[in-house]
PDB file of C-alpha atoms in Angstrom:
ATOM      1  CA  MET F   1     -42.578  75.870 175.695  1.00 59.00           C
ATOM      2  CA  ASP F   2     -45.991  77.401 173.636  1.00 60.00           C
ATOM      3  CA  ARG F   3     -44.006  80.683 174.280  1.00 63.00           C
ATOM      4  CA  ILE F   4     -41.172  78.974 172.389  1.00 64.00           C
ATOM      5  CA  SER F   5     -43.252  78.036 169.940  1.00 66.00           C
ATOM      6  CA  SER F   6     -44.493  80.699 168.985  1.00 65.00           C
ATOM      7  CA  ILE F   7     -41.904  82.896 168.452  1.00 63.00           C
ATOM      8  CA  ILE F   8     -40.677  80.616 165.997  1.00 63.00           C
ATOM      9  CA  VAL F   9     -43.298  79.578 163.890  1.00 63.00           C
ATOM     10  CA  ALA F  10     -45.152  82.872 164.066  1.00 57.00           C
ATOM     11  CA  PRO F  11     -43.210  85.387 161.527  1.00 55.00           C
ATOM     12  CA  ALA F  12     -41.513  88.491 162.054  1.00 46.00           C
ATOM     13  CA  GLU F  13     -43.611  90.637 159.681  1.00 53.00           C
ATOM     14  CA  PRO F  14     -45.666  93.443 159.752  1.00 40.00           C
ATOM     15  CA  ALA F  15     -49.608  92.862 160.714  1.00 38.00           C
ATOM     16  CA  SER F  16     -50.942  92.562 157.095  1.00 40.00           C
ATOM     17  CA  ARG F  17     -48.094  89.613 155.995  1.00 40.00           C
ATOM     18  CA  GLN F  18     -48.106  87.371 159.677  1.00 39.00           C
ATOM     19  CA  GLU F  19     -50.854  84.730 158.305  1.00 37.00           C
ATOM     20  CA  LEU F  20     -48.780  81.388 158.407  1.00 36.00           C
ATOM     21  CA  PRO F  21     -51.069  77.580 157.493  1.00 38.00           C
ATOM     22  CA  TRP F  22     -48.813  76.199 159.478  1.00 38.00           C
ATOM     23  CA  SER F  23     -49.449  75.247 163.554  1.00 39.00           C
ATOM     24  CA  PHE F  24     -46.564  75.039 165.949  1.00 38.00           C
ATOM     25  CA  SER F  25     -48.019  71.280 166.797  1.00 36.00           C
ATOM     26  CA  SER F  26     -47.796  70.336 163.403  1.00 39.00           C
ATOM     27  CA  TRP F  27     -44.190  70.863 162.536  1.00 38.00           C
ATOM     28  CA  LEU F  28     -43.224  68.659 166.655  1.00 36.00           C
ATOM     29  CA  THR F  29     -44.743  66.053 164.310  1.00 36.00           C
ATOM     30  CA  ARG F  30     -41.566  66.012 162.799  1.00 41.00           C
ATOM     31  CA  GLY F  31     -38.978  63.707 163.944  1.00 39.00           C
ATOM     32  CA  ALA F  32     -35.444  65.554 163.137  1.00 38.00           C
ATOM     33  CA  CYS F  33     -37.206  69.308 164.806  1.00 42.00           C
ATOM     34  CA  THR F  34     -39.313  67.076 167.827  1.00 39.00           C
ATOM     35  CA  VAL F  35     -35.775  65.787 169.289  1.00 38.00           C
ATOM     36  CA  GLY F  36     -33.838  69.035 168.786  1.00 45.00           C
ATOM     37  CA  LEU F  37     -35.923  70.843 170.017  1.00 43.00           C
ATOM     38  CA  GLY F  38     -37.393  69.095 173.025  1.00 45.00           C
ATOM     39  CA  VAL F  39     -34.671  68.266 174.179  1.00 43.00           C
ATOM     40  CA  GLY F  40     -32.903  71.391 174.085  1.00 47.00           C
ATOM     41  CA  ILE F  41     -35.986  73.166 175.964  1.00 45.00           C
ATOM     42  CA  LEU F  42     -35.751  70.071 178.304  1.00 42.00           C
ATOM     43  CA  LEU F  43     -32.036  70.756 179.627  1.00 46.00           C
ATOM     44  CA  VAL F  44     -32.550  74.292 179.548  1.00 44.00           C
ATOM     45  CA  ALA F  45     -36.108  74.394 181.637  1.00 44.00           C
ATOM     46  CA  GLY F  46     -34.004  72.309 184.136  1.00 45.00           C
ATOM     47  CA  SER F  47     -31.379  74.811 184.580  1.00 47.00           C
ATOM     48  CA  SER F  48     -33.788  78.105 185.461  1.00 48.00           C
ATOM     49  CA  PRO F  49     -36.684  80.139 185.626  1.00 47.00           C
ATOM     50  CA  ALA F  50     -33.532  82.949 183.716  1.00 46.00           C
ATOM     51  CA  HIS F  51     -32.771  80.546 181.596  1.00 48.00           C
ATOM     52  CA  ALA F  52     -35.841  79.741 179.981  1.00 49.00           C
ATOM     53  CA  GLU F  53     -36.120  83.956 179.596  1.00 62.00           C
ATOM     54  CA  THR F  54     -32.957  84.554 178.080  1.00 81.00           C
ATOM     55  CA  LEU F  55     -33.473  81.235 175.690  1.00 86.00           C
ATOM     56  CA  VAL F  56     -35.961  83.164 174.264  1.00 87.00           C
ATOM     57  CA  ASP F  57     -34.498  86.500 173.429  1.00 89.00           C
ATOM     58  CA  THR F  58     -31.808  84.417 171.984  1.00 87.00           C
ATOM     59  CA  ILE F  59     -34.188  83.101 169.505  1.00 90.00           C
ATOM     60  CA  LYS F  60     -35.928  86.291 169.279  1.00 89.00           C
ATOM     61  CA  ALA F  61     -32.521  87.828 168.534  1.00 89.00           C
ATOM     62  CA  ALA F  62     -31.786  85.332 165.786  1.00 90.00           C
ATOM     63  CA  LEU F  63     -34.501  85.203 164.228  1.00 91.00           C
ATOM     64  CA  ALA F  64     -34.782  88.387 163.639  1.00 91.00           C
ATOM     65  CA  PHE F  65     -31.242  90.048 162.345  1.00 90.00           C
ATOM     66  CA  GLN F  66     -30.009  86.572 160.783  1.00 91.00           C
ATOM     67  CA  PRO F  67     -30.270  87.375 156.841  1.00 93.00           C
ATOM     68  CA  ASN F  68     -31.666  83.483 155.672  1.00 93.00           C
ATOM     69  CA  VAL F  69     -34.280  84.046 157.431  1.00 93.00           C
ATOM     70  CA  LYS F  70     -34.912  87.847 156.441  1.00 93.00           C
ATOM     71  CA  GLY F  71     -33.655  86.768 153.063  1.00 93.00           C
ATOM     72  CA  ALA F  72     -36.359  83.918 152.977  1.00 94.00           C
ATOM     73  CA  TYR F  73     -39.065  86.831 154.006  1.00 94.00           C
ATOM     74  CA  THR F  74     -38.273  88.656 150.455  1.00 94.00           C
ATOM     75  CA  ARG F  75     -38.103  85.998 148.310  1.00 95.00           C
ATOM     76  CA  ARG F  76     -42.156  84.874 149.797  1.00 95.00           C
ATOM     77  CA  ILE F  77     -43.216  88.656 149.496  1.00 95.00           C
ATOM     78  CA  SER F  78     -41.795  88.580 145.953  1.00 94.00           C
ATOM     79  CA  ALA F  79     -43.458  85.703 144.781  1.00 95.00           C
ATOM     80  CA  ARG F  80     -47.167  86.535 146.089  1.00 95.00           C
ATOM     81  CA  GLU F  81     -46.954  89.822 144.595  1.00 95.00           C
ATOM     82  CA  ARG F  82     -46.132  87.556 140.882  1.00 95.00           C
ATOM     83  CA  VAL F  83     -49.968  86.316 141.808  1.00 95.00           C
ATOM     84  CA  LYS F  84     -51.662  89.962 141.445  1.00 94.00           C
ATOM     85  CA  VAL F  85     -49.467  90.393 138.794  1.00 94.00           C
ATOM     86  CA  GLU F  86     -50.106  87.223 136.976  1.00 94.00           C
ATOM     87  CA  ARG F  87     -54.125  87.506 138.808  1.00 93.00           C
ATOM     88  CA  GLY F  88     -54.148  90.973 136.727  1.00 93.00           C
ATOM     89  CA  ALA F  89     -54.548  89.887 133.150  1.00 92.00           C
ATOM     90  CA  LEU F  90     -57.787  87.936 133.810  1.00 93.00           C
ATOM     91  CA  PHE F  91     -59.196  91.333 134.483  1.00 93.00           C
ATOM     92  CA  PRO F  92     -60.880  94.147 132.582  1.00 94.00           C
ATOM     93  CA  LYS F  93     -58.006  96.061 131.071  1.00 93.00           C
ATOM     94  CA  LEU F  94     -59.082 100.547 131.016  1.00 94.00           C
ATOM     95  CA  ASP F  95     -56.473 102.587 129.054  1.00 94.00           C
ATOM     96  CA  LEU F  96     -57.209 106.064 128.267  1.00 94.00           C
ATOM     97  CA  ARG F  97     -55.280 107.608 126.266  1.00 92.00           C
ATOM     98  CA  GLY F  98     -54.841 111.407 124.541  1.00 93.00           C
ATOM     99  CA  GLU F  99     -52.737 113.956 123.477  1.00 90.00           C
ATOM    100  CA  THR F 100     -52.246 117.908 122.497  1.00 92.00           C
ATOM    101  CA  GLY F 101     -50.226 119.941 121.002  1.00 90.00           C
ATOM    102  CA  TYR F 102     -48.966 122.000 118.171  1.00 85.00           C
ATOM    103  CA  ASP F 103     -49.274 120.653 114.466  1.00 80.00           C
ATOM    104  CA  TYR F 104     -46.924 121.828 111.463  1.00 81.00           C
ATOM    105  CA  SER F 105     -47.280 119.915 108.083  1.00 79.00           C
ATOM    106  CA  ASP F 106     -45.609 120.055 104.948  1.00 79.00           C
ATOM    107  CA  THR F 107     -46.167 117.398 102.232  1.00 81.00           C
ATOM    108  CA  PRO F 108     -47.198 116.969  98.695  1.00 78.00           C
ATOM    109  CA  SER F 109     -50.704 116.693  99.874  1.00 76.00           C
ATOM    110  CA  THR F 110     -50.821 119.747 101.848  1.00 73.00           C
ATOM    111  CA  ARG F 111     -49.639 121.916  99.080  1.00 73.00           C
ATOM    112  CA  ASN F 112     -51.695 120.415  96.784  1.00 74.00           C
ATOM    113  CA  ARG F 113     -54.362 121.008  98.600  1.00 71.00           C
ATOM    114  CA  SER F 114     -58.139 122.331  97.342  1.00 67.00           C
ATOM    115  CA  THR F 115     -58.585 125.020  99.477  1.00 71.00           C
ATOM    116  CA  ARG F 116     -54.812 126.259  98.982  1.00 67.00           C
ATOM    117  CA  GLY F 117     -55.350 129.298  96.736  1.00 61.00           C
ATOM    118  CA  THR F 118     -53.311 131.079  94.743  1.00 64.00           C
ATOM    119  CA  GLY F 119     -50.127 132.038  96.301  1.00 63.00           C
ATOM    120  CA  GLY F 120     -51.101 130.214  99.554  1.00 67.00           C
ATOM    121  CA  ALA F 121     -49.062 128.544 102.378  1.00 71.00           C
ATOM    122  CA  GLY F 122     -47.940 124.976 101.492  1.00 69.00           C
ATOM    123  CA  HIS F 123     -48.323 123.773 104.735  1.00 72.00           C
ATOM    124  CA  THR F 124     -50.593 123.779 107.078  1.00 75.00           C
ATOM    125  CA  SER F 125     -50.532 124.011 111.491  1.00 75.00           C
ATOM    126  CA  LEU F 126     -53.027 123.831 113.944  1.00 76.00           C
ATOM    127  CA  TRP F 127     -53.648 123.162 117.376  1.00 85.00           C
ATOM    128  CA  ARG F 128     -54.552 119.226 117.657  1.00 83.00           C
ATOM    129  CA  SER F 129     -55.904 117.939 120.645  1.00 90.00           C
ATOM    130  CA  SER F 130     -57.775 114.267 120.309  1.00 91.00           C
ATOM    131  CA  ALA F 131     -58.813 112.031 123.365  1.00 94.00           C
ATOM    132  CA  SER F 132     -59.623 107.695 122.824  1.00 95.00           C
ATOM    133  CA  VAL F 133     -61.001 104.909 125.320  1.00 95.00           C
ATOM    134  CA  PHE F 134     -60.474 101.385 125.189  1.00 94.00           C
ATOM    135  CA  VAL F 135     -61.525  98.787 127.238  1.00 95.00           C
ATOM    136  CA  THR F 136     -61.036  95.057 126.518  1.00 94.00           C
ATOM    137  CA  GLN F 137     -61.455  91.489 128.282  1.00 94.00           C
ATOM    138  CA  LEU F 138     -59.544  88.622 127.919  1.00 93.00           C
ATOM    139  CA  ILE F 139     -61.887  85.694 126.514  1.00 93.00           C
ATOM    140  CA  PHE F 140     -59.878  82.945 126.323  1.00 92.00           C
ATOM    141  CA  ASP F 141     -56.092  82.104 125.851  1.00 91.00           C
ATOM    142  CA  GLY F 142     -55.962  78.758 125.424  1.00 92.00           C
ATOM    143  CA  PHE F 143     -55.254  78.859 129.520  1.00 93.00           C
ATOM    144  CA  GLN F 144     -52.053  80.129 129.630  1.00 94.00           C
ATOM    145  CA  THR F 145     -52.894  83.362 132.189  1.00 93.00           C
ATOM    146  CA  VAL F 146     -54.466  80.310 134.132  1.00 94.00           C
ATOM    147  CA  ASN F 147     -51.784  78.258 134.136  1.00 96.00           C
ATOM    148  CA  LEU F 148     -49.768  81.343 135.060  1.00 95.00           C
ATOM    149  CA  VAL F 149     -51.629  82.231 138.101  1.00 95.00           C
ATOM    150  CA  ARG F 150     -51.588  78.690 139.201  1.00 96.00           C
ATOM    151  CA  SER F 151     -47.907  78.294 138.855  1.00 95.00           C
ATOM    152  CA  ALA F 152     -47.276  81.987 140.665  1.00 95.00           C
ATOM    153  CA  LYS F 153     -49.506  80.776 143.453  1.00 95.00           C
ATOM    154  CA  ALA F 154     -47.626  77.636 143.725  1.00 96.00           C
ATOM    155  CA  TRP F 155     -44.027  79.216 144.170  1.00 95.00           C
ATOM    156  CA  ALA F 156     -45.897  81.700 146.480  1.00 95.00           C
ATOM    157  CA  ALA F 157     -46.641  78.228 148.583  1.00 95.00           C
ATOM    158  CA  GLN F 158     -43.065  76.867 148.339  1.00 95.00           C
ATOM    159  CA  ALA F 159     -41.368  80.510 149.044  1.00 95.00           C
ATOM    160  CA  GLY F 160     -43.484  80.613 152.567  1.00 94.00           C
ATOM    161  CA  HIS F 161     -42.621  76.724 153.465  1.00 95.00           C
ATOM    162  CA  ARG F 162     -38.947  78.040 152.923  1.00 95.00           C
ATOM    163  CA  VAL F 163     -40.088  81.006 155.301  1.00 94.00           C
ATOM    164  CA  VAL F 164     -40.800  78.264 158.022  1.00 93.00           C
ATOM    165  CA  ASN F 165     -38.132  75.951 157.365  1.00 95.00           C
ATOM    166  CA  THR F 166     -35.491  78.679 157.545  1.00 94.00           C
ATOM    167  CA  ARG F 167     -36.777  79.673 160.669  1.00 94.00           C
ATOM    168  CA  LYS F 168     -36.881  76.370 162.262  1.00 93.00           C
ATOM    169  CA  LYS F 169     -33.665  75.648 161.300  1.00 94.00           C
ATOM    170  CA  VAL F 170     -31.806  79.017 162.682  1.00 94.00           C
ATOM    171  CA  ALA F 171     -34.112  78.823 166.031  1.00 93.00           C
ATOM    172  CA  LEU F 172     -32.637  74.634 166.483  1.00 94.00           C
ATOM    173  CA  GLU F 173     -28.920  76.250 166.218  1.00 93.00           C
ATOM    174  CA  ALA F 174     -29.731  79.211 168.333  1.00 92.00           C
ATOM    175  CA  ILE F 175     -30.788  76.605 170.782  1.00 92.00           C
ATOM    176  CA  ALA F 176     -27.379  74.659 170.417  1.00 93.00           C
ATOM    177  CA  ALA F 177     -25.345  77.853 170.497  1.00 91.00           C
ATOM    178  CA  TYR F 178     -27.208  78.401 173.830  1.00 91.00           C
ATOM    179  CA  LEU F 179     -26.959  74.915 175.264  1.00 92.00           C
ATOM    180  CA  ASP F 180     -23.226  75.063 174.857  1.00 93.00           C
ATOM    181  CA  VAL F 181     -22.960  78.327 177.023  1.00 90.00           C
ATOM    182  CA  VAL F 182     -25.313  77.075 179.769  1.00 90.00           C
ATOM    183  CA  ARG F 183     -23.144  73.513 179.454  1.00 93.00           C
ATOM    184  CA  THR F 184     -19.963  75.549 179.002  1.00 94.00           C
ATOM    185  CA  ARG F 185     -20.851  77.586 182.390  1.00 91.00           C
ATOM    186  CA  LYS F 186     -21.663  75.316 184.236  1.00 93.00           C
ATOM    187  CA  PHE F 187     -18.247  73.367 183.642  1.00 94.00           C
ATOM    188  CA  VAL F 188     -16.725  76.378 184.162  1.00 94.00           C
ATOM    189  CA  ILE F 189     -18.604  76.731 187.924  1.00 94.00           C
ATOM    190  CA  MET F 190     -17.795  72.769 188.676  1.00 94.00           C
ATOM    191  CA  ALA F 191     -14.310  73.266 187.768  1.00 94.00           C
ATOM    192  CA  ARG F 192     -13.667  75.957 190.271  1.00 93.00           C
ATOM    193  CA  ARG F 193     -15.210  73.698 193.012  1.00 92.00           C
ATOM    194  CA  ASN F 194     -13.053  71.282 191.988  1.00 93.00           C
ATOM    195  CA  VAL F 195     -10.402  73.982 192.368  1.00 92.00           C
ATOM    196  CA  ARG F 196     -11.454  74.773 195.622  1.00 90.00           C
ATOM    197  CA  SER F 197     -11.859  71.296 196.907  1.00 90.00           C
ATOM    198  CA  HIS F 198      -8.170  70.280 196.434  1.00 90.00           C
ATOM    199  CA  GLY F 199      -7.251  73.691 197.423  1.00 88.00           C
ATOM    200  CA  GLY F 200      -8.947  72.354 200.486  1.00 87.00           C
ATOM    201  CA  ILE F 201      -7.228  69.416 200.360  1.00 88.00           C
ATOM    202  CA  LEU F 202      -3.423  70.147 199.746  1.00 86.00           C
ATOM    203  CA  GLY F 203      -4.158  73.157 202.848  1.00 84.00           C
ATOM    204  CA  GLY F 204      -5.449  70.194 205.151  1.00 84.00           C
ATOM    205  CA  ILE F 205      -2.220  67.756 203.825  1.00 87.00           C
ATOM    206  CA  VAL F 206       0.418  71.115 204.666  1.00 85.00           C
ATOM    207  CA  ARG F 207      -1.210  71.303 207.991  1.00 83.00           C
ATOM    208  CA  LEU F 208      -0.708  67.835 208.622  1.00 84.00           C
ATOM    209  CA  GLN F 209       2.843  67.737 207.439  1.00 84.00           C
ATOM    210  CA  ARG F 210       3.413  70.627 209.790  1.00 81.00           C
ATOM    211  CA  ARG F 211       2.164  68.682 212.749  1.00 73.00           C
TER     212      ARG F 211
END
């Protein structure tokens, strides 16, 4: 039970992205999931340990390869990155600017400059270089940036809940499919036993008729 619960709730992400604020115990308090998962596990546990291990593998495979689960993770990562982007506006901003290159000017100002002299060129040329540093800090923007950060955090929290809900839905679907297979296999075993039983009865009838 604990192993299955950890698989369903624990996200299949790299270690840096595995923090989830939800516990399995709180999740099991929700009615539909409690009934569906509890009944499924009881039925499987009553079959054999091999079946329980197969159920774990089935849930793992479903959570690892289901596109909806991967999509939910991607949206959560995007929402978290948006929080970082919006929060960046609260920190100081440092801009470094530099330029260098050849400068050629031929304008009325250069042609009429006092340093031109008689017969001098009407243009100027030089190698220009400049550099500048700008530091800016947001002081107050009418709470616009703060509200944007709060909105981004709300979207990130919603995306996190969607990841958990998607994993629960996929896990329950996997459990239901697994139980269908187990039930079908039992029906096949029962049908084979019935065939052998009817075959024995038919054989007995045939032997009685031959006497």
